[in-house]
Coordinates of C-alpha atoms in Angstrom, one line a residue:
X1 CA -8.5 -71.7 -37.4
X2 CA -6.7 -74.8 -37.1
X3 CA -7.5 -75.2 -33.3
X4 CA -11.3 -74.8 -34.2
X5 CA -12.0 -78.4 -35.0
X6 CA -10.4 -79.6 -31.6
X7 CA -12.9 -76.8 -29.8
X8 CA -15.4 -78.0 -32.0
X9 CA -15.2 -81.6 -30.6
X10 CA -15.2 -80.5 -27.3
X11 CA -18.0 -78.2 -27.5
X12 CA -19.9 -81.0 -29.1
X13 CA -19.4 -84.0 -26.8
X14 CA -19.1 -82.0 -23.4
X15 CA -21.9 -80.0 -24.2
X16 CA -23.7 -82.4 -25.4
X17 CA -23.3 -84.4 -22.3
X18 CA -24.2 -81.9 -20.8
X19 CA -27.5 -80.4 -22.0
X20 CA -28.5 -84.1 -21.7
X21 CA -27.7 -83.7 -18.1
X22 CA -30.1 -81.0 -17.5
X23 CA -32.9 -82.2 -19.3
X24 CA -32.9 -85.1 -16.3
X25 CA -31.6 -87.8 -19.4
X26 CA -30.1 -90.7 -17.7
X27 CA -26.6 -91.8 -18.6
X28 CA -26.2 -88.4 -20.3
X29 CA -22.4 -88.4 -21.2
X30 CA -23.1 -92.0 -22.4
X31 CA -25.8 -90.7 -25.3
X32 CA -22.9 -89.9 -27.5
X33 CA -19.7 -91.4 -27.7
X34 CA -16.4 -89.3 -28.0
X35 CA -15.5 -92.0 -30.4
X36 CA -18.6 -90.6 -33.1
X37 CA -18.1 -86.9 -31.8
X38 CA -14.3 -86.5 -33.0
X39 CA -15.9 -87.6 -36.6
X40 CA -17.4 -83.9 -37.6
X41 CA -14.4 -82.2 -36.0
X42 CA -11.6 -84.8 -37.8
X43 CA -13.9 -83.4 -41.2
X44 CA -13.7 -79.6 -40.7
X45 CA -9.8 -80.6 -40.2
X46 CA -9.1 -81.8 -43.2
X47 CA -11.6 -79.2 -44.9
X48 CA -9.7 -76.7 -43.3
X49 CA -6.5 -78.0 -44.3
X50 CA -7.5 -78.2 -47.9
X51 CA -8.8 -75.0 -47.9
X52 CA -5.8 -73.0 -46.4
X53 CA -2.8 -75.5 -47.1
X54 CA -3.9 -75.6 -50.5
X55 CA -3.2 -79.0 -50.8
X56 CA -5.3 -82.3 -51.2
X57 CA -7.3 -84.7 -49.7
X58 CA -5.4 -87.5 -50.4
X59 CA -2.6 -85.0 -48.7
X60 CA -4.5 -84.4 -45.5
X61 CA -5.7 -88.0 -45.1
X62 CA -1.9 -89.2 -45.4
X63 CA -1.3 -86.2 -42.6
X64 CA -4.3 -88.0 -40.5
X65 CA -2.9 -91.6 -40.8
X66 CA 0.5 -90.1 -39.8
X67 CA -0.8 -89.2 -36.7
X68 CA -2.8 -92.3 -36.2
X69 CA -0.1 -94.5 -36.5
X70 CA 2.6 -92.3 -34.2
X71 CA 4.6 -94.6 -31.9
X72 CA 2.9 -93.2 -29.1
X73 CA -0.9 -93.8 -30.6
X74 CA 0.0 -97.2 -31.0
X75 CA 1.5 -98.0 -28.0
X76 CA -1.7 -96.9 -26.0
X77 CA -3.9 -98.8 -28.4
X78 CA -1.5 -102.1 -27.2
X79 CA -1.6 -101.4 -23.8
X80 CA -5.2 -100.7 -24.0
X81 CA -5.7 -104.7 -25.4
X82 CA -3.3 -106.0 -22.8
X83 CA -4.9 -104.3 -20.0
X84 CA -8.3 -105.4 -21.1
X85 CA -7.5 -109.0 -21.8
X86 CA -6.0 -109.0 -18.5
X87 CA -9.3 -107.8 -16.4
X88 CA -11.2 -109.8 -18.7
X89 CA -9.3 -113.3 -17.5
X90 CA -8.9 -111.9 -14.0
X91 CA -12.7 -111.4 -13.7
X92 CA -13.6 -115.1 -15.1
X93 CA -11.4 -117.1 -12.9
X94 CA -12.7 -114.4 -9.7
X95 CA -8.8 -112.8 -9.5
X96 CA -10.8 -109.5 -9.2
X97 CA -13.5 -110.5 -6.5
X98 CA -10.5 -112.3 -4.1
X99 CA -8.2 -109.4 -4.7
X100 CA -11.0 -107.1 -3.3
X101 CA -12.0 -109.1 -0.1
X102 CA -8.3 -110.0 0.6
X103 CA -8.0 -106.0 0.6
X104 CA -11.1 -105.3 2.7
X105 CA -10.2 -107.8 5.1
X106 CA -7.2 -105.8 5.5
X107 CA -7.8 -102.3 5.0
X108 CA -11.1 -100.6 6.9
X109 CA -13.3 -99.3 3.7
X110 CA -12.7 -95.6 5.3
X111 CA -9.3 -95.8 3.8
X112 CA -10.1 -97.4 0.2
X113 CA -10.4 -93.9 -1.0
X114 CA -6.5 -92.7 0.0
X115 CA -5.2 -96.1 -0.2
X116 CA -6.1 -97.1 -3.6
X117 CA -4.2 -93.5 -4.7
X118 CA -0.9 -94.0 -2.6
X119 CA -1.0 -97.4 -4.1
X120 CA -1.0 -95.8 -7.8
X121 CA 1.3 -93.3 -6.6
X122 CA 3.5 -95.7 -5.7
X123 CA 3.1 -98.8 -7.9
X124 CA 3.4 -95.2 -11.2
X125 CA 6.8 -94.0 -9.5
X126 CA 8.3 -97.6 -9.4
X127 CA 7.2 -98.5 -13.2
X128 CA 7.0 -95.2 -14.7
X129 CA 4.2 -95.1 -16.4
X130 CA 0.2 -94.0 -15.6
X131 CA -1.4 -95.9 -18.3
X132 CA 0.1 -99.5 -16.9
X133 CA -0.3 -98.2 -13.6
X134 CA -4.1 -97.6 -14.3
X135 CA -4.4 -101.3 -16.2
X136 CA -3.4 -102.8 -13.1
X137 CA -5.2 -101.1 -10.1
X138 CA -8.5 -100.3 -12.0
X139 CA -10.1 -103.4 -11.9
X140 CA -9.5 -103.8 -8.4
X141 CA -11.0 -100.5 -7.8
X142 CA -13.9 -101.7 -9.6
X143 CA -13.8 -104.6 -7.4
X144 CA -14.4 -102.4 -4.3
X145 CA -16.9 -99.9 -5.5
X146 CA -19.1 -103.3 -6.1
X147 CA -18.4 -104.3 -2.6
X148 CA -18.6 -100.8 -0.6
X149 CA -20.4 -98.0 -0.9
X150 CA -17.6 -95.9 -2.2
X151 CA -18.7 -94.7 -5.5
X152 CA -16.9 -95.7 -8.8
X153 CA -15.9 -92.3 -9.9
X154 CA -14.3 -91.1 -7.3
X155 CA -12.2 -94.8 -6.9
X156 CA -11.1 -93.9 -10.4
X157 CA -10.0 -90.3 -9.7
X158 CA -7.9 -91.6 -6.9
X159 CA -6.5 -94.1 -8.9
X160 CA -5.8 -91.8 -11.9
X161 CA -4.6 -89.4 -9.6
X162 CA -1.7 -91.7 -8.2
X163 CA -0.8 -92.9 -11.5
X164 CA -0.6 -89.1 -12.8
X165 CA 1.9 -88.8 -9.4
X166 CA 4.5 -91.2 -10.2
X167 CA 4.0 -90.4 -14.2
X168 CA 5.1 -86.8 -12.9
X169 CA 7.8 -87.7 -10.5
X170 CA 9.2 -91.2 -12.0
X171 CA 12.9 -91.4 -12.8
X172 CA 12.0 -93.4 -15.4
X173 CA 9.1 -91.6 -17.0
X174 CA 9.2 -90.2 -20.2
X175 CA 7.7 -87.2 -19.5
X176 CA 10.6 -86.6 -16.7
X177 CA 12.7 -88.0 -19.5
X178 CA 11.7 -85.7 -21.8
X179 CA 11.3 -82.8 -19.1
X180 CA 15.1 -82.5 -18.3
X181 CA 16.7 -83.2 -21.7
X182 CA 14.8 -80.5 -23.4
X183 CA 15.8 -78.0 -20.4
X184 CA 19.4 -79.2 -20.4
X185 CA 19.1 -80.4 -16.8
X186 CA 19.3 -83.4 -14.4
X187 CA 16.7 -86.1 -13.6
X188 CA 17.9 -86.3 -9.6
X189 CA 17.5 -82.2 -9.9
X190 CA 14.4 -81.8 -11.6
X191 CA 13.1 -84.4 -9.6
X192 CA 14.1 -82.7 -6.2
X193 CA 12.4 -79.8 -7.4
X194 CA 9.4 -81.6 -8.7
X195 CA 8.9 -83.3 -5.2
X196 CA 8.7 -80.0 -3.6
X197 CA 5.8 -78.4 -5.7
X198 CA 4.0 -82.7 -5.9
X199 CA 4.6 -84.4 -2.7
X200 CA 2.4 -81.1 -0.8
X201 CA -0.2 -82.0 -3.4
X202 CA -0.2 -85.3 -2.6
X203 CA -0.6 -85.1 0.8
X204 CA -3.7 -82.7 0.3
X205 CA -4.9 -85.2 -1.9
X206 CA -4.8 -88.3 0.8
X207 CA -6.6 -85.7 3.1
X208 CA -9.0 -84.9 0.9
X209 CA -9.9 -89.1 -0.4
X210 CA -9.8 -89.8 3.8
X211 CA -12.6 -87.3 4.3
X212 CA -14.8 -88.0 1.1
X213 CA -14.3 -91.4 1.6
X214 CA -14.7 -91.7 5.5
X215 CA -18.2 -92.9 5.3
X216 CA -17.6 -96.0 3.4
X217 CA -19.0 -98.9 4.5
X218 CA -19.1 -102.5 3.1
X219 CA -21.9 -103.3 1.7
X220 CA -21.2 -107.0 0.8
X221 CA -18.8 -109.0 2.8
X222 CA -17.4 -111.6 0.7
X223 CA -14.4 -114.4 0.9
X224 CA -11.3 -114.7 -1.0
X225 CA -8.9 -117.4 -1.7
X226 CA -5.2 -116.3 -2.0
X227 CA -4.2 -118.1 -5.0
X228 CA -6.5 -116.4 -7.1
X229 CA -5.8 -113.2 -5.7
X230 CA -2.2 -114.4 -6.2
X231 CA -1.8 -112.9 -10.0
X232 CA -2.7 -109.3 -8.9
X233 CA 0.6 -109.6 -7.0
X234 CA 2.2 -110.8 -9.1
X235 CA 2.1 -108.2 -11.7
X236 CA 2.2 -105.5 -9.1
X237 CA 5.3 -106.9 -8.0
X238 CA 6.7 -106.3 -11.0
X239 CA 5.6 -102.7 -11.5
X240 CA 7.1 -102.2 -8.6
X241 CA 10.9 -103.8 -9.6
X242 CA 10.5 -101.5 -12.9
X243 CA 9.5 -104.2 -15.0
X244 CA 9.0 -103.3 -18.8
X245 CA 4.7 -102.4 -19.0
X246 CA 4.2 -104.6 -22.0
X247 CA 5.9 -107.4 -20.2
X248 CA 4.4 -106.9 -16.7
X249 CA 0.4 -107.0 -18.6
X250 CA 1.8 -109.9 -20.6
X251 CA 2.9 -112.2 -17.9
X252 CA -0.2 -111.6 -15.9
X253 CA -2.4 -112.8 -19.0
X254 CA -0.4 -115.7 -19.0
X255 CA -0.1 -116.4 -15.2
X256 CA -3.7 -115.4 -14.6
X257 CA -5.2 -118.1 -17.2
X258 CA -2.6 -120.9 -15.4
X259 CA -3.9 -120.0 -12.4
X260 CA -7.6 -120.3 -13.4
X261 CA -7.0 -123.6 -15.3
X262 CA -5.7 -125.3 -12.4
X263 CA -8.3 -123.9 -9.7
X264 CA -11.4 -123.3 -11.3
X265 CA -13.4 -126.0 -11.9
X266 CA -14.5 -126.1 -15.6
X267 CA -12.2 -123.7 -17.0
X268 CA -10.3 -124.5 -19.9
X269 CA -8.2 -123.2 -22.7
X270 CA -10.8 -122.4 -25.1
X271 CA -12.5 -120.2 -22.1
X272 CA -8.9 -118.7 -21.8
X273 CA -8.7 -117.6 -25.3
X274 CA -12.5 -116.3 -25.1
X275 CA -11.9 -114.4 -22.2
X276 CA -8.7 -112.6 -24.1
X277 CA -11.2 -111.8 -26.6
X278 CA -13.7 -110.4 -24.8
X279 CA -11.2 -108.3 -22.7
X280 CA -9.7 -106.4 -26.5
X281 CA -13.7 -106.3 -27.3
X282 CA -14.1 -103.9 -24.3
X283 CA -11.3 -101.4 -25.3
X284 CA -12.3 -100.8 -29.0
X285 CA -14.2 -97.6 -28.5
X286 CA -11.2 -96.2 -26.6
X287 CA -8.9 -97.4 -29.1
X288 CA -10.9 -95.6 -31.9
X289 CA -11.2 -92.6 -30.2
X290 CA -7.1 -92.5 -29.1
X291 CA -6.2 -92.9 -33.1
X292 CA -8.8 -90.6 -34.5
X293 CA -7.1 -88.2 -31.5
X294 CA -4.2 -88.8 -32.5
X295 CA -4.9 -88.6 -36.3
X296 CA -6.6 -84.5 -35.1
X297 CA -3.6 -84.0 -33.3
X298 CA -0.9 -84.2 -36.1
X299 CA -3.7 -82.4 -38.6
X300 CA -3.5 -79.6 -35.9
X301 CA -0.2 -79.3 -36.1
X302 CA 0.4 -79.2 -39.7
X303 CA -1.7 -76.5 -40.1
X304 CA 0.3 -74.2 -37.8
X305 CA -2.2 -74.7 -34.6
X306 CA 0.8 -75.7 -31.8
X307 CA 2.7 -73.0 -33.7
X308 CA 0.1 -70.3 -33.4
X309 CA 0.1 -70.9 -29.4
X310 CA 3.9 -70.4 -29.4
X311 CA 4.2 -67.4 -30.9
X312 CA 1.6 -65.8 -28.9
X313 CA 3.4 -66.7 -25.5
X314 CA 6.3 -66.1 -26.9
X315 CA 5.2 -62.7 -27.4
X316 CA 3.2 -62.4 -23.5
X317 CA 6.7 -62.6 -22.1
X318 CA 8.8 -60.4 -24.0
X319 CA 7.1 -57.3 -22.4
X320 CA 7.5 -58.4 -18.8
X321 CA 10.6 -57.3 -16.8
X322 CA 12.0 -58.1 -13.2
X323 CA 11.0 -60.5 -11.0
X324 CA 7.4 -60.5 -13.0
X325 CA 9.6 -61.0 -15.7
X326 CA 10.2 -64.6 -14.4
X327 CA 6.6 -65.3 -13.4
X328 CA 5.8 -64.2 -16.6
X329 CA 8.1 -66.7 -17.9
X330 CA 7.1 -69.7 -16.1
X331 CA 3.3 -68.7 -16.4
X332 CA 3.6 -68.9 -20.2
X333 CA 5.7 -72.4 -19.8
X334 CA 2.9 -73.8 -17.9
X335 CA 0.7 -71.9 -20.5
X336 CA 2.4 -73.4 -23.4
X337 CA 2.9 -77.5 -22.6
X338 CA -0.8 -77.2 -20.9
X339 CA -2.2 -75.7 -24.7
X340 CA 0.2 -78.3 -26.1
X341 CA -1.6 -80.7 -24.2
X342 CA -5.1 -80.2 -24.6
X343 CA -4.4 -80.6 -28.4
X344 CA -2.3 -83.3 -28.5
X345 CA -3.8 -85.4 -25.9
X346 CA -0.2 -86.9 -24.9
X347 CA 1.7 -85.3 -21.9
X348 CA 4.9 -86.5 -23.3
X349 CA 4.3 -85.4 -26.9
X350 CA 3.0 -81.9 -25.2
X351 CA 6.8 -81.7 -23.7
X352 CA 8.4 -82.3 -26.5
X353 CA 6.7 -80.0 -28.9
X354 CA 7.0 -77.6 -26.5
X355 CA 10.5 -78.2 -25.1
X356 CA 12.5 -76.1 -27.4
X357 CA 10.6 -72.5 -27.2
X358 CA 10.4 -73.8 -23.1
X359 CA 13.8 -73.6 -23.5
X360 CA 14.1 -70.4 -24.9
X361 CA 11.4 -68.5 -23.1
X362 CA 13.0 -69.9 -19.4
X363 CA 16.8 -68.6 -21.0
X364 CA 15.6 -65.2 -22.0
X365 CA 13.2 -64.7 -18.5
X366 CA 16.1 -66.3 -16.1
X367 CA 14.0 -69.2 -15.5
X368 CA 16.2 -72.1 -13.8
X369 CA 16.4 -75.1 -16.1
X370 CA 15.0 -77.4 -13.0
X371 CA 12.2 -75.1 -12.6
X372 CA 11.0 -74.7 -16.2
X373 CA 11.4 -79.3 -16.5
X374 CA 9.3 -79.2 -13.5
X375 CA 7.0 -77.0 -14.9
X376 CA 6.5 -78.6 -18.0
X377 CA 6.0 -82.0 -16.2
X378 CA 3.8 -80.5 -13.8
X379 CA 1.4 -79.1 -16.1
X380 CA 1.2 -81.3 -18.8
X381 CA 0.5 -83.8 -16.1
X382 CA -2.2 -82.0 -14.6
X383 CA -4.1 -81.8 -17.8
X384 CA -3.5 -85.2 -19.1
X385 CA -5.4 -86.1 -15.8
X386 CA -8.2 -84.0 -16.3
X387 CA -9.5 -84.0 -20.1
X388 CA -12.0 -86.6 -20.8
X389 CA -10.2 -87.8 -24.1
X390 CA -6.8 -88.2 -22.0
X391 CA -5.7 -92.0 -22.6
X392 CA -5.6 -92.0 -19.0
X393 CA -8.9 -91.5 -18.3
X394 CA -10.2 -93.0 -21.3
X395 CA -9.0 -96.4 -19.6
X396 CA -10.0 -96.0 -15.9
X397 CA -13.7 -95.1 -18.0
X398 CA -13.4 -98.1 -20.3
X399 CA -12.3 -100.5 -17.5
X400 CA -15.0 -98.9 -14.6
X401 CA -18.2 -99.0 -17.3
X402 CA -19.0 -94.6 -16.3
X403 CA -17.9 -91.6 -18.4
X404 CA -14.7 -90.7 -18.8
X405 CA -16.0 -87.1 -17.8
X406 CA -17.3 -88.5 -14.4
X407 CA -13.3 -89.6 -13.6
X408 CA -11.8 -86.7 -14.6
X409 CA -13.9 -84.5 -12.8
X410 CA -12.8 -86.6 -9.6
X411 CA -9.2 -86.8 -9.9
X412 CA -8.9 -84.5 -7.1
X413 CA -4.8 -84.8 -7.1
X414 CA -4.5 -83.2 -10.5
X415 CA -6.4 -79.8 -9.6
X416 CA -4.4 -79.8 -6.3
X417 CA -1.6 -80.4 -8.5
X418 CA -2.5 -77.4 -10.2
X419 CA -2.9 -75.0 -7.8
X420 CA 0.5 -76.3 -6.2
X421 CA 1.9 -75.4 -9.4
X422 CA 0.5 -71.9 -9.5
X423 CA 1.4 -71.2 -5.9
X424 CA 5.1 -72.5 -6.4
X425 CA 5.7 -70.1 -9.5
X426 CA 4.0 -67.0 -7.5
X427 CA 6.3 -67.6 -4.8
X428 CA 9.3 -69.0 -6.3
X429 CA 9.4 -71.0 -4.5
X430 CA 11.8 -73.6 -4.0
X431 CA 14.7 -71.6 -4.3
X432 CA 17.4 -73.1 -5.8
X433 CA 21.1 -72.5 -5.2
X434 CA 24.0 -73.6 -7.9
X435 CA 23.8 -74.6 -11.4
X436 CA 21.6 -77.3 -13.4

């Protein structure tokens, strides 16, 4: 029961996307925003609550703003605004537009497709984290799908799709973080096994964005100048040295709007400070939504939801025995932080609720510790690229202008990701030799 308002959300803005679909409506997924479809379901939760907690509205409400205002919510929401403001300046002085045609002068558009995702793969590893990953390459990918005929969705996927790589294999991620220290292992071991099951993925992936994307073509050849191009490198720069997110978005702000009051003609301070504006303007429905996520998440969890899900895979692998015994076990670890997931909407909050019984299920199956912190990362990453209320792809939506269902369903990395993951606990392989 306490899961029902999270289905009930998803039944109503998917499927309501998609009847709109099929009746031919244009812009279907666009007709009703997440943002207004997590209301009824945030309203069943707290009825629910009342009802079967026995306890009060002001009680559930206090629950809901709990969640809202966890750590993690709220350091999405200020991403979000950074990474708006950001595009916003970088478009009104023409960063964006040199940045592309600097890039198309030097990459054939054939290879946008797999270049754009090896460049989030990398720039994801280096910083550790998707979301800042996504804030920086986005707009650029925007950029191209102006310029060639490579459609937007699938330059989001790929760029998703190499953010949700390094977010996976960072040493610095929290979800790697999070990973090994609830599995009692070590980052250069998980990571090692991590590499095996993602970088095969990966590869896939490239093929697969060379072939989709082989028929690009430009369709407006335009000229760049390199100093307005100059603060894209900047900031990538420093994702790449592991510079903190907050202060990598920050500095580009602030070196964008110096660059465009010295060059552009016209452009002054008062602009600047519009321009910031507009950009946190943009991300307000994302925001929204991410709280009110956020706010369902923690209501779901108080009401035994997360719980319910553990006990049932708890109870899947105590009747398995052998060798199935430890498929068994890592199919209901995958199982678990993927459930976790799709209700919490965070892959590093889906690790740690579901860390501990992890734990437990991978000690009483004979489940490696570097196989089940793989595993968990895997999988949570895999769905936090793929659900259309993921802050991920909530972003790489807000910043592109399509439906955040649109980039999900082209973030080709994270099904191959999936079925890499599948494959690797069928087999088991790699094998491992030693201790954690």
């Amino acid at each position: 029961m306490a899961l029902l308002p999270l289905l009930f959300f998803l039944a109503l803005f998917i499927g309501t996307g998609t009847a709109l679909t099929l009746r031919g409506t244009a812009m279907a997924f666009y007709q009703l925003s997440a943002a207004v479809a997590v209301l009824p379901a945030l309203v069943l939760s707290v009825l629910l609550g009342m009802g079967r907690n026995k306890t009060s509205l002001e009680g559930q409400l206090a629950i809901f703003v709990r969640g809202v205002g966890d750590s993690n919510i709220i350091t999405m929401c200020l991403i979000y605004l950074l990474a708006g403001a950001f595009a916003s300046v970088a478009t009104s002085i023409g960063g964006v537009t040199s940045t592309v045609n600097l890039g198309l002068a030097l990459v054939p558009p054939a290879f946008v497709l797999p270049g754009l995702f090896l460049i989030g793969a990398f720039v994801s590893t280096a910083m550790g984290t998707s979301m800042g990953t996504i804030a920086a390459i986005a707009p650029i990918a925007v950029g191209v799908g102006e310029q060639t005929s490579v459609g937007l969705p699938l330059l989001m996927g790929a760029v998703v799709g190499g953010a949700m790589f390094g977010d996976n294999l960072s040493m610095i991620s929290d979800t790697t973080i999070a990973a090994t220290r609830t599995q009692g292992c070590q980052l250069k071991d998980k990571f090692r096994v991590n590499l095996y099951i993602a970088l095969p993925a990966a590869l896939v992936a490239v093929l697969v964005f060379a072939i989709l994307g082989a028929d690009g073509t430009i369709t407006e050849a335009g000229d760049y100048r390199i100093l307005l191009a100059l603060p894209y490198l900047v900031i990538l720069g420093m994702a790449l040295a592991g510079v903190n997110v907050f202060a990598v978005l920050a500095t580009g702000i602030l070196f964008t709007g110096v660059v465009g009051l010295a060059v552009v003609p016209d452009y002054a301070i008062l602009q600047f400070s519009r321009d910031i504006f507009q950009g946190f303007q943009k991300m307000q429905e994302i925001m929204v939504l991410s709280m009110f996520i956020g706010g369902l998440g923690e209501l779901i969890r108080t009401q035994g939801g997360i719980a319910w899900i553990l006990e049932r895979i708890d109870a899947i692998t105590a009747r398995s025995r052998g060798e199935n015994r430890r498929r068994t076990g890592e199919l209901s670890i995958a199982g678990l932080v993927s459930a976790a997931d799709i209700c919490t909407a965070n892959n590093t909050v889906a690790i740690i609720l579901s860390g501990g019984l992890a734990e437990e299920i991978a000690r009483k199956n004979r489940v490696d510790p570097r196989r089940s912190a793989s595993i968990l990362d895997i999988f949570s990453c895999v769905f936090q690229g793929i659900m259309p209320y993921a802050a991920q792809v909530l972003l790489a939506g807000s910043v592109a202008g399509i439906s955040p269902v649109v980039v999900a369903g082209n973030n080709y990395y994270c099904f191959i990701l999936a079925l890499a993951g599948i494959a690797a606990i069928a087999s088991g392989r790699p094998r491992l030799s030693g201790s954690a």
